[in-house]
Tab-separated table of C-alpha atoms in Angstrom:
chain	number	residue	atom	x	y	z
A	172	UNK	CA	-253.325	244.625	73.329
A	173	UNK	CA	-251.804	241.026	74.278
A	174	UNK	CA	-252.929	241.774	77.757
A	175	UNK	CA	-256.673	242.330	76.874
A	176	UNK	CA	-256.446	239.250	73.526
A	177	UNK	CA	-255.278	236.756	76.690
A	178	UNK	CA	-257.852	237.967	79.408
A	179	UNK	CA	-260.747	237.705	77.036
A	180	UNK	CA	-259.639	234.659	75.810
A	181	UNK	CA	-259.329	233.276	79.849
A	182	UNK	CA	-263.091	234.919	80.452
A	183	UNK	CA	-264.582	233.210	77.386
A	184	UNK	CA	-262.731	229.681	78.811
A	185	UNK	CA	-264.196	230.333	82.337
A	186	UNK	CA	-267.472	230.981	80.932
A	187	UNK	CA	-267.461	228.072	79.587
A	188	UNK	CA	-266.844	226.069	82.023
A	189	UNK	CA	-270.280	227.340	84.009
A	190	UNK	CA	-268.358	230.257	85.593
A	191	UNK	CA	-270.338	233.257	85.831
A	192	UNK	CA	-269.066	236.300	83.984
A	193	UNK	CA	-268.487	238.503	86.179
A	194	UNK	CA	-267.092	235.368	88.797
A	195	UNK	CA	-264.814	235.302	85.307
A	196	UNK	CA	-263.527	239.346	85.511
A	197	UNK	CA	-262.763	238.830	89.209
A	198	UNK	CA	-260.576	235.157	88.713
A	199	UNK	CA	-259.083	235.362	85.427
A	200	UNK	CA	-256.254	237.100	86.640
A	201	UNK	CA	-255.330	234.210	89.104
A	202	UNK	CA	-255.944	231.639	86.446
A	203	UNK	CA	-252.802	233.816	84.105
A	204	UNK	CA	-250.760	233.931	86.821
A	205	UNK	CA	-250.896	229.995	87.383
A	206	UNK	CA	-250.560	229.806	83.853
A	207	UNK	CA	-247.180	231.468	84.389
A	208	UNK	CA	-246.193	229.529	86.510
A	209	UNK	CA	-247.164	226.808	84.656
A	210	UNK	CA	-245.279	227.373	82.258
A	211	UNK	CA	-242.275	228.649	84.206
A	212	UNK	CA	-241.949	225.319	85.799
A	213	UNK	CA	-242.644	223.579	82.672
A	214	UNK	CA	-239.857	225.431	81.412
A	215	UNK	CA	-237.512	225.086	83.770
A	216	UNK	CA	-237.656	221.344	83.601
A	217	UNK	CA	-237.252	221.406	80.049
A	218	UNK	CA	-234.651	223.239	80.257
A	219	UNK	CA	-233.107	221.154	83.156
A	220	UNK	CA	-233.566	218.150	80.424
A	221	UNK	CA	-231.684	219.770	77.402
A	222	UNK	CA	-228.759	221.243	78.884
A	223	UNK	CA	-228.018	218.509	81.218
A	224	UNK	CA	-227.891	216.363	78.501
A	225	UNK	CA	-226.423	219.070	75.945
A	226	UNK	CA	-223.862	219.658	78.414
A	227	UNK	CA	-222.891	215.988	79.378
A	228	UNK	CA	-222.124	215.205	75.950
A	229	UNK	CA	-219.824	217.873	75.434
A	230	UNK	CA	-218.410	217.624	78.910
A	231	UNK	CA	-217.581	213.754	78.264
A	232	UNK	CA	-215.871	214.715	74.260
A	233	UNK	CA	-213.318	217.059	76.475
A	234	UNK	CA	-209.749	216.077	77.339
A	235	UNK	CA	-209.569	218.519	80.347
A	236	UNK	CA	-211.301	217.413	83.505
A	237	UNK	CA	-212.108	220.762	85.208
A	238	UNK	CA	-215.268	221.173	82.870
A	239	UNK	CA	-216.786	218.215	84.821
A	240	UNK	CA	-216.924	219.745	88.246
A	241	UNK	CA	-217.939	223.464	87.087
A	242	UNK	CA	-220.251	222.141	84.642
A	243	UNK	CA	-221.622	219.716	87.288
A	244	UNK	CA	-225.324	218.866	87.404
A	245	UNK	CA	-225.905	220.286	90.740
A	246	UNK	CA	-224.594	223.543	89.790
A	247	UNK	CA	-227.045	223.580	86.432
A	248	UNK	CA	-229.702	222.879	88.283
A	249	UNK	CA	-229.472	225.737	90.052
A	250	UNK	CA	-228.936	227.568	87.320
A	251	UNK	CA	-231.908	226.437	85.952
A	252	UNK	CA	-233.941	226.823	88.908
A	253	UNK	CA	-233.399	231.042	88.269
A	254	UNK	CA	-235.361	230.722	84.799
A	255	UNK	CA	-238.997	230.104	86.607
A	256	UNK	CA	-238.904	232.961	88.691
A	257	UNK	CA	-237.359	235.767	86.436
A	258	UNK	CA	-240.071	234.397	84.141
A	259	UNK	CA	-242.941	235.176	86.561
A	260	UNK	CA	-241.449	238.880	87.213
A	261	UNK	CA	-241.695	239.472	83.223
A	262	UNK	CA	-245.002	238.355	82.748
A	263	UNK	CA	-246.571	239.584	85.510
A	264	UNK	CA	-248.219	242.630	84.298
A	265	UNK	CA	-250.275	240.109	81.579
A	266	UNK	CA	-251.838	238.588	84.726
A	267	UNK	CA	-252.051	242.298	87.076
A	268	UNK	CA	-252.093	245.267	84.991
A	269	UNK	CA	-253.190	246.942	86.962
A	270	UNK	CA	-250.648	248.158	89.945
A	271	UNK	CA	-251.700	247.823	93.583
A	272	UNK	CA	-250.469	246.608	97.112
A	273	UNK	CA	-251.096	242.413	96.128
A	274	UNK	CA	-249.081	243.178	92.560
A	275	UNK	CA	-246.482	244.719	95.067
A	276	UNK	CA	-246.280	242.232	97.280
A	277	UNK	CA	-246.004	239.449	94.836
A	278	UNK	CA	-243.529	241.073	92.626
A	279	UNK	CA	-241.313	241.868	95.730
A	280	UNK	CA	-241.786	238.288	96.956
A	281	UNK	CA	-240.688	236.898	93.227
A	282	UNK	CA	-237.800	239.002	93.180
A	283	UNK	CA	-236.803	237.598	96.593
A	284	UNK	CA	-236.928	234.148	95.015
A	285	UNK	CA	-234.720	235.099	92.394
A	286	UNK	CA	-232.424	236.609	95.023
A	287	UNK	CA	-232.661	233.175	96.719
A	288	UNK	CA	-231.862	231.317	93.617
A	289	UNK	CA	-229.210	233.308	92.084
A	290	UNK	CA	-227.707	232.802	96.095
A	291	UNK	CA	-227.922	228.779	95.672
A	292	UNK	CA	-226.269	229.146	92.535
A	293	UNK	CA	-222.966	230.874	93.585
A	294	UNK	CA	-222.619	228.676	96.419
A	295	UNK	CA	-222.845	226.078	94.324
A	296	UNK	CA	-220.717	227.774	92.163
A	297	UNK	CA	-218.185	227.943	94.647
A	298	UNK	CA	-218.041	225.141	96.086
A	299	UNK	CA	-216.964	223.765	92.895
A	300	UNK	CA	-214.233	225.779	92.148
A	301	UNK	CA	-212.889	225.173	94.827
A	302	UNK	CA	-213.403	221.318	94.600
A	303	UNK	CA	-211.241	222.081	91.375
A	304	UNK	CA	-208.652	224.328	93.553
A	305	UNK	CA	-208.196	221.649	95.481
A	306	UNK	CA	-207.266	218.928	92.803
A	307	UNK	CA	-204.485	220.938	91.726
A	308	UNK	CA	-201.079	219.824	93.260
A	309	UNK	CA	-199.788	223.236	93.798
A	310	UNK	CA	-202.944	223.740	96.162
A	311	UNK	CA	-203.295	220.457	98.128
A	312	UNK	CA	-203.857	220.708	101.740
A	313	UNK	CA	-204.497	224.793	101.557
A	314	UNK	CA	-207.301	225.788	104.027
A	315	UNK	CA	-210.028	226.514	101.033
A	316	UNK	CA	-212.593	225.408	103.064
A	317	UNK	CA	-212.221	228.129	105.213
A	318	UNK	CA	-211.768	230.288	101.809
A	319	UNK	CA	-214.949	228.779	100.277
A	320	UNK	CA	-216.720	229.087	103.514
A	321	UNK	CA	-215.408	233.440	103.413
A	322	UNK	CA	-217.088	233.861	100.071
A	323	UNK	CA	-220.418	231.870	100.976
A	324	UNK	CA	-220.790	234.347	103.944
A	325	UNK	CA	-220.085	237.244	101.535
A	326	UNK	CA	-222.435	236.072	99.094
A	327	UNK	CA	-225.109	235.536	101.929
A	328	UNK	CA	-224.966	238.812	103.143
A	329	UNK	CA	-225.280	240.438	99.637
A	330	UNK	CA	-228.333	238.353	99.448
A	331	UNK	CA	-229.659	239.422	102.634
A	332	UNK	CA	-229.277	243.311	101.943
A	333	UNK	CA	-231.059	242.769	98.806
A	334	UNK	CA	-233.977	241.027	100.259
A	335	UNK	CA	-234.096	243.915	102.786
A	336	UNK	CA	-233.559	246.286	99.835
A	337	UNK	CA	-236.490	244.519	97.735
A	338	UNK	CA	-238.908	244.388	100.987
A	339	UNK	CA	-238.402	247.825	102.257
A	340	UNK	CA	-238.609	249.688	98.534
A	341	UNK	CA	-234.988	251.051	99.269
A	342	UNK	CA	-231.624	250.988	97.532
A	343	UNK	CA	-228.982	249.004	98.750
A	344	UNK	CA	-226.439	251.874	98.786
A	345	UNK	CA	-228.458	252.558	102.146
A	346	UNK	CA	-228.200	249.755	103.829
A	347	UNK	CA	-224.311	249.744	102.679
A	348	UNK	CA	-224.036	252.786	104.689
A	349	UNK	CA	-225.816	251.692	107.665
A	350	UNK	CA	-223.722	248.747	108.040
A	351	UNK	CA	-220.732	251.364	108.386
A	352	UNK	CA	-222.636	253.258	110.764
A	353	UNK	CA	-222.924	249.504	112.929
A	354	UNK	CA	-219.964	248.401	112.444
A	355	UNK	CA	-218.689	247.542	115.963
A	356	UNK	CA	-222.057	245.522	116.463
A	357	UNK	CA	-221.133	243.422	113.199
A	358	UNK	CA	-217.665	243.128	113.998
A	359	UNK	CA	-218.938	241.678	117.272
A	360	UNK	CA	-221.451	239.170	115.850
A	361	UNK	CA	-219.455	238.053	113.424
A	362	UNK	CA	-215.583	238.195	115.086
A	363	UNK	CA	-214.984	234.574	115.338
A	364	UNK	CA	-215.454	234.251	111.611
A	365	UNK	CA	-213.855	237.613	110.463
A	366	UNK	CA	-210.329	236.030	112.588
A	367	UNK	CA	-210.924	232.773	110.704
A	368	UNK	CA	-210.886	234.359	107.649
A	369	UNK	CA	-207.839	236.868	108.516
A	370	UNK	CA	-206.024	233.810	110.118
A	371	UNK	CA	-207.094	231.070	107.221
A	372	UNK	CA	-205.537	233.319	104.628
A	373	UNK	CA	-202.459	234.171	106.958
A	374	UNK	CA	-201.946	229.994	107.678
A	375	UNK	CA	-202.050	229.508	103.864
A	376	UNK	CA	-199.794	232.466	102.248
A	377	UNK	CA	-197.178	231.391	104.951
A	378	UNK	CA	-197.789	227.367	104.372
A	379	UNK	CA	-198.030	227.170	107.820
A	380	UNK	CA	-200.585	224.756	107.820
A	381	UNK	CA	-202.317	222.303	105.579
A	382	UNK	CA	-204.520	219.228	105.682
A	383	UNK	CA	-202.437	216.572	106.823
A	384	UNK	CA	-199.931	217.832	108.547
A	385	UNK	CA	-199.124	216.744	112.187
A	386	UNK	CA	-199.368	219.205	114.546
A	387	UNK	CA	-198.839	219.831	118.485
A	388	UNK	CA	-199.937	222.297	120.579
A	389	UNK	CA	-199.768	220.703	124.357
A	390	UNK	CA	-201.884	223.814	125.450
A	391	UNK	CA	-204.546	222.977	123.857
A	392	UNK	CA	-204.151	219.234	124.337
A	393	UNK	CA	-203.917	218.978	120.243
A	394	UNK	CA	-201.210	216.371	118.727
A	395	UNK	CA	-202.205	214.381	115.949
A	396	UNK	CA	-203.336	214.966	111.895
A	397	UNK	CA	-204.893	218.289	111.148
A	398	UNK	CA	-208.512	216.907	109.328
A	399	UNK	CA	-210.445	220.098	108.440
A	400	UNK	CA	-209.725	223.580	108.142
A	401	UNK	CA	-212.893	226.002	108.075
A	402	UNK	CA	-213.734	229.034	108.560
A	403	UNK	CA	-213.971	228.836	112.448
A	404	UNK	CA	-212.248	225.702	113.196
A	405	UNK	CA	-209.008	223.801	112.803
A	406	UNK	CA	-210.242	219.831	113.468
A	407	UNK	CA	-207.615	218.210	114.839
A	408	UNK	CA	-207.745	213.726	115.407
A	409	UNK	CA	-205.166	213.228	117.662
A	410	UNK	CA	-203.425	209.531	118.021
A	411	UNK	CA	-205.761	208.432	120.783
A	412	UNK	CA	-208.503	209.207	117.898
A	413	UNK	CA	-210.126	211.938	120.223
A	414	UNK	CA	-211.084	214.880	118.232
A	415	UNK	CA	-209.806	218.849	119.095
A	416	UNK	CA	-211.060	221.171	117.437
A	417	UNK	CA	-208.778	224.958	117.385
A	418	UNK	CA	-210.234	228.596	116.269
A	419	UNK	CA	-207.475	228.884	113.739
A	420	UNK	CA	-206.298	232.448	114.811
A	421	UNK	CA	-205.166	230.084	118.067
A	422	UNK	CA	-202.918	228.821	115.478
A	423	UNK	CA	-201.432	232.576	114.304
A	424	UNK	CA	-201.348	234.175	117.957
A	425	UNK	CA	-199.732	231.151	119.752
A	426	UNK	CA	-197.109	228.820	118.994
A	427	UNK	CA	-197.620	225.152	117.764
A	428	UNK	CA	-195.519	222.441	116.920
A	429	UNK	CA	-195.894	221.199	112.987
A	430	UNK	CA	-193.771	217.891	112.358
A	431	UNK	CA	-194.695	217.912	109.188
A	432	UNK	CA	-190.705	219.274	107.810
A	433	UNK	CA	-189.643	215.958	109.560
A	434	UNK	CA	-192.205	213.904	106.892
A	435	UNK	CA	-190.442	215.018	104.500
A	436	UNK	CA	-187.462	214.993	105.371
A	437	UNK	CA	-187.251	211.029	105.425
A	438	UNK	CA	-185.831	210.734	108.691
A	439	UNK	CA	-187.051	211.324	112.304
A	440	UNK	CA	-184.345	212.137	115.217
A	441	UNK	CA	-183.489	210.086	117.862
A	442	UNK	CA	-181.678	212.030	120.876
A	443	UNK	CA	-181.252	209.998	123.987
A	444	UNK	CA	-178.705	209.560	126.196
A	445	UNK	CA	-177.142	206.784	128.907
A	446	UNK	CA	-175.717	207.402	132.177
A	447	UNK	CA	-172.508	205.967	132.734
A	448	UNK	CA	-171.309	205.663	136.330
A	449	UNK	CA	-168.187	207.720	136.666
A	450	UNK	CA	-166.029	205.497	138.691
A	451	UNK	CA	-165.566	202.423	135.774
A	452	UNK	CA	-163.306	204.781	133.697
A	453	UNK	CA	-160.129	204.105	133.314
A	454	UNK	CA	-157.021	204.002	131.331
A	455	UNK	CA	-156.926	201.259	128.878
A	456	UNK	CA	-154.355	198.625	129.882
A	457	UNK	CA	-153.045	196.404	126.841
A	458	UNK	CA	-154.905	193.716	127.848
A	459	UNK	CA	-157.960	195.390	127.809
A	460	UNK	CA	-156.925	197.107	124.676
A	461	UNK	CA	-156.303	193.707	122.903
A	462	UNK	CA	-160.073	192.637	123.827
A	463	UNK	CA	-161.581	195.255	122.558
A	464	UNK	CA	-159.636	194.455	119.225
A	465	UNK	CA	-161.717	191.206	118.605
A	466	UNK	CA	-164.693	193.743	118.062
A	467	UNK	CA	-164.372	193.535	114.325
A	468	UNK	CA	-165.947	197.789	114.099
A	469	UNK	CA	-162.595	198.438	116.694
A	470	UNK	CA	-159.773	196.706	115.279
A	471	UNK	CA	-158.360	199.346	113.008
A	472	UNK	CA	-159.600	202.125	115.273
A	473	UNK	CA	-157.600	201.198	118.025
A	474	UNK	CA	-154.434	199.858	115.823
A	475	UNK	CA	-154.814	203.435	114.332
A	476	UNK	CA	-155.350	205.317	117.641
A	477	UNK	CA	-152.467	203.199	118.936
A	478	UNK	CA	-150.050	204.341	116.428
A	479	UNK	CA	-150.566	207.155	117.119
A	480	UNK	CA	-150.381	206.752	121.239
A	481	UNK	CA	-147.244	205.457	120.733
A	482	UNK	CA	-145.678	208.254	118.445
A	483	UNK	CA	-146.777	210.989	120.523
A	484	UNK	CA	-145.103	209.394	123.748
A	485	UNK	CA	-142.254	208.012	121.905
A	486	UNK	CA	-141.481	211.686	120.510
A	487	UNK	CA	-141.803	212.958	124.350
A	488	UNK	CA	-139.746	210.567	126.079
A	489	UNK	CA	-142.631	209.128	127.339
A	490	UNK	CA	-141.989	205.409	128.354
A	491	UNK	CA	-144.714	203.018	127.059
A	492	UNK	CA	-147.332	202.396	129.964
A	493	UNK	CA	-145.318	203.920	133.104
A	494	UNK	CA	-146.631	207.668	132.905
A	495	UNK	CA	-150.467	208.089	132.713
A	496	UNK	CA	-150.534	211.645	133.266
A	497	UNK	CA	-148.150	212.989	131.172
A	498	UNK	CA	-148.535	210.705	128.399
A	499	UNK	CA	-151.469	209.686	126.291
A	500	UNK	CA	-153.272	207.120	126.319
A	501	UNK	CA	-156.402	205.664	125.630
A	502	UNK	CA	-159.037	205.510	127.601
A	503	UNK	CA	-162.492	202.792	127.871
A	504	UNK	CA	-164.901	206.048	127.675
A	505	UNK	CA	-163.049	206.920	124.438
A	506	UNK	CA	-163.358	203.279	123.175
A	507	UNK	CA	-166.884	203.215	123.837
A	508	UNK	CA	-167.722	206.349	121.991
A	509	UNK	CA	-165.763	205.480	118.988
A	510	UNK	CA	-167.390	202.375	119.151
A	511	UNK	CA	-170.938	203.822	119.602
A	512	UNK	CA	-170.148	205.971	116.489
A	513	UNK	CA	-168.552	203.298	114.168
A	514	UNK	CA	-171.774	201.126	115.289
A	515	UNK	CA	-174.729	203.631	114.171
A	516	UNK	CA	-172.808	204.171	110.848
A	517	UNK	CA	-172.956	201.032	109.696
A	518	UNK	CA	-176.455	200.702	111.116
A	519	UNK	CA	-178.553	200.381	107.978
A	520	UNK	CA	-181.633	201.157	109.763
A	521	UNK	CA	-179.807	204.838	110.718
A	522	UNK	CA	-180.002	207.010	107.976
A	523	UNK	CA	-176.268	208.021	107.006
A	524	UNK	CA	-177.590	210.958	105.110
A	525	UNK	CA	-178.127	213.067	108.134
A	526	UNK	CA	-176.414	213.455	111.263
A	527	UNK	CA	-174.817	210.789	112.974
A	528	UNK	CA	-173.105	212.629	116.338
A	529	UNK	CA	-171.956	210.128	119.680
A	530	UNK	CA	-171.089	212.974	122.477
A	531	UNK	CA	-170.738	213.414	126.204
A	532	UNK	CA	-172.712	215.741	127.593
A	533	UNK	CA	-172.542	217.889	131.336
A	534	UNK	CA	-171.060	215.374	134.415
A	535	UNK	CA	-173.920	215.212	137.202
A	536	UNK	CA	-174.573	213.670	139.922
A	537	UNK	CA	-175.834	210.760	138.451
A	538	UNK	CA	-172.989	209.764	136.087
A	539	UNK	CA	-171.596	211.019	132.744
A	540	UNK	CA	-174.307	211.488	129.867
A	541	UNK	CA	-173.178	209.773	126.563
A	542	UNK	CA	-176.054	211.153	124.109
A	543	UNK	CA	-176.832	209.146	121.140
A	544	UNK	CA	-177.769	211.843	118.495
A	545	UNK	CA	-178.968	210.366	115.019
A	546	UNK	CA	-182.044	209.858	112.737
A	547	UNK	CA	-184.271	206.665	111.428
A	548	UNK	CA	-184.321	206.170	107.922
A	549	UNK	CA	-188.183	206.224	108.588
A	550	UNK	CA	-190.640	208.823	109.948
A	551	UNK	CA	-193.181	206.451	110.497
A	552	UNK	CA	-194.243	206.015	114.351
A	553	UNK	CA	-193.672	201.871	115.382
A	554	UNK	CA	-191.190	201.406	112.765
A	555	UNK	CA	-189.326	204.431	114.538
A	556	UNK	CA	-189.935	203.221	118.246
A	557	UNK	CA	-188.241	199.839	117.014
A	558	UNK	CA	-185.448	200.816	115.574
A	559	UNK	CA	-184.916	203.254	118.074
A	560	UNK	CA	-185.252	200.208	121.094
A	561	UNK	CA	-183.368	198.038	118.924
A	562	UNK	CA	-180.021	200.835	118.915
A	563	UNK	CA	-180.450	201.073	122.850
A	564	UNK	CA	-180.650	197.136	123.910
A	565	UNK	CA	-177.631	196.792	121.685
A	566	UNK	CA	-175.837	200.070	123.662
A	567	UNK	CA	-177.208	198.632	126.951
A	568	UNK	CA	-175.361	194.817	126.515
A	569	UNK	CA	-172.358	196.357	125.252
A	570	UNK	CA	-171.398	198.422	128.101
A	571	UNK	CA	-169.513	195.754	130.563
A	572	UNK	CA	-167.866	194.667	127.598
A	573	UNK	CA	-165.745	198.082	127.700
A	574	UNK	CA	-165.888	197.398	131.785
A	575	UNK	CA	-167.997	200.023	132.352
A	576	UNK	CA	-171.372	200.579	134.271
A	577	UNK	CA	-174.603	202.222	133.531
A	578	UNK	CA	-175.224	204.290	136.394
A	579	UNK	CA	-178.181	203.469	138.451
A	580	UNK	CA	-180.118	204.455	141.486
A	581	UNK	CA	-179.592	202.018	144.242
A	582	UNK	CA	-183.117	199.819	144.505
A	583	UNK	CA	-184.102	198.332	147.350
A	584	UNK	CA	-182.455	194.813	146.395
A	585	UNK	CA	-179.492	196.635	146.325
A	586	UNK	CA	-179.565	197.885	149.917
A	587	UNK	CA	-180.846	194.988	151.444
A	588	UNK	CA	-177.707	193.257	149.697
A	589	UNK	CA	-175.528	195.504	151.211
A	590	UNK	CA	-177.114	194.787	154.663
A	591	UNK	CA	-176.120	191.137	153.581
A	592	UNK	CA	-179.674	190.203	153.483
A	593	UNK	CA	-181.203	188.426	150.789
A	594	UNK	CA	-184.844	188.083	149.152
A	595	UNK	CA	-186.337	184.973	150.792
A	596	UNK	CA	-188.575	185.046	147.192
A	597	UNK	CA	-185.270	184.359	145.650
């Protein structure tokens, strides 16, 4: 009864314009269904106005802050933008009652839409719960992007096997089953994203990785800040500012390097050695012993050490300074470590909270190894590279004052000196 009120009243209209009647019976059909849409479109922007600015208000009178991103204006917008079409599907019939292929086709294309729309929506959706995941503390740095990126795809290919569904006049359950059937050839399309997503959800449950972190993986020629992690890709900016960019199941199967435990540790190791050239050691003579007591970090290590010397040989009928085999003694080696270790504890650029270890290492052929082994009291890069310099020009001038030598390879100055001749540049 509506049907036949609104078509007569759209044939009188026509009429009246100059339109012929029966030009009328044939259009007025066309002329409802841009009415519809009319007025689908009309609503939907009036819509658009009122709860944008319904939802504003109430948004802004809120304490909490995660209302503001889910209740964002993109996000209404396309939740508005489902209204028009869903609209058109209801009213249809006014404009077509009668059912044929056209009515078909547009009611299958006007589903689509809403398929289309309802699929902007939840990626919109998405996208900002997970802008909200990613505020919260507990979930900085997680991979979501690669998360957010999972359920997009997911969401796209529900959409997809509905517009099939919708075009082909079949239920979905059938299309369901034929992806089982072709399996293998989706697996094979789609593997580098199906090992993202396995791998992405395997880096985050293990906090192996997270935005921010430094990595290095020297096979890959990655070593710098992780940037991004999506779906298919781990963005790496490494210190020369190039840009590498991993599949992140690269990052599961093989083995990288993350330095990000050292950040946080609050101190970054230094563990570097010197050479010492075998032939300067030697027993300390008193002499020597007595200069190396106007260091003001030696003085009561080597009246302490002394003591003791002196107790041990005086309880073995050892006489004082005649017996350097049998007795003890001290040596300029064992000076020089003590000293090495006394020095980096009072360092206040060392941090004394971690290890602090002076040790000789394996004799080779090019001298004994006396390894420095300590950490900064900062992870940061130049600071680090500073105060590790500074530690090792301070080692290097101190070593002839405990008459010892670094051990070098001869250069070519030192050759022609020992062929007595000279550099005429010199």
């Amino acid at each position: 009864m509506l049907q036949q009120t609104i078509r007569s009243w759209i044939d009188q209209l026509l009429v009246y314009i100059g339109i012929s009647a029966d030009s009328a019976r044939g259009i007025d059909q066309w002329v409802i269904l841009a009415i519809i849409v009319a007025i689908g479109v009309g609503l939907d922007f009036l819509i658009r106005l009122l709860l944008l600015q319904v939802v504003r208000r109430v948004v802004k009178q809120t304490k909490v802050t995660w209302d503001d991103i889910i209740f964002d204006d993109k996000v209404l917008r396309r939740l508005c933008h489902i209204v028009t079409p869903i609209l058109v599907v209801v009213m249809l019939p006014i404009a077509f009652p009668d059912q044929n292929g056209l009515v078909v086709l547009i009611t299958r294309l006007v589903q689509i839409a809403i398929v289309i729309a309802v699929l902007r929506f939840v990626n919109s959706l998405l996208e900002a719960i997970f802008q909200l995941m990613g505020r919260r503390e507990e979930w900085k740095g997680k991979p979501l992007k690669g998360l957010m990126q999972t359920g997009q795809v997911i969401a796209f290919l529900v959409a997809v096997i509905l517009v099939f569904s919708i075009l082909l006049d079949r239920s979905p359950a059938m299309f369901l089953t034929g992806l089982g059937a072709s399996a293998a050839i989706f697996m094979l399309v789609f593997r580098d994203s199906i090992l993202g997503f396995v791998s992405g959800i395997q880096l985050s449950a293990n906090n192996m990785l997270k935005v921010g972190d430094w990595i290095s993986m020297p096979k890959y020629g990655a070593d710098g800040t992780v940037e991004e992690v999506t779906l298919n890709t781990v963005k790496v900016r490494n210190w020369d500012n190039t840009i590498v960019t991993l599949p992140p199941y690269l990052l599961v199967s093989d083995s990288f390097q993350n330095w990000e435990g050292m950040r946080s540790s609050g101190g970054r190791r230094v563990k570097r050695s010197i050479n010492i050239d075998m032939t300067s050691i030697r027993f300390c003579t008193p002499e020597m012993l007595e200069r190396y007591k106007r260091i003001d970090l030696l003085k009561d290590y080597i009246a302490r050490t002394q003591q003791r010397v002196e107790e041990y040989n005086r309880q073995h009928d050892i006489p004082s300074g005649e017996d350097k085999i049998n007795g003890l003694h001290q040596t300029n080696i064992g000076v020089f470590r003590n000293y090495l270790n006394l020095y980096l504890r009072q360092n206040e650029r060392v941090n004394q909270n971690m290890m602090v270890l002076v040790r000789q290492l394996q004799p080779t052929e090019q001298g004994l190894p006396m390894e420095l082994y300590f950490f900064t009291d900062t992870v940061d890069w130049v600071p680090y590279e500073g105060i590790q310099a500074d530690v090792f020009d301070h080692v290097l001038a101190v070593i002839p004052e405990f008459d010892l030598r670094v051990f070098q390879n001869p250069s070519g100055n030192d050759l022609r000196t020992l062929t007595g001749k000279t550099d005429t540049n010199h």
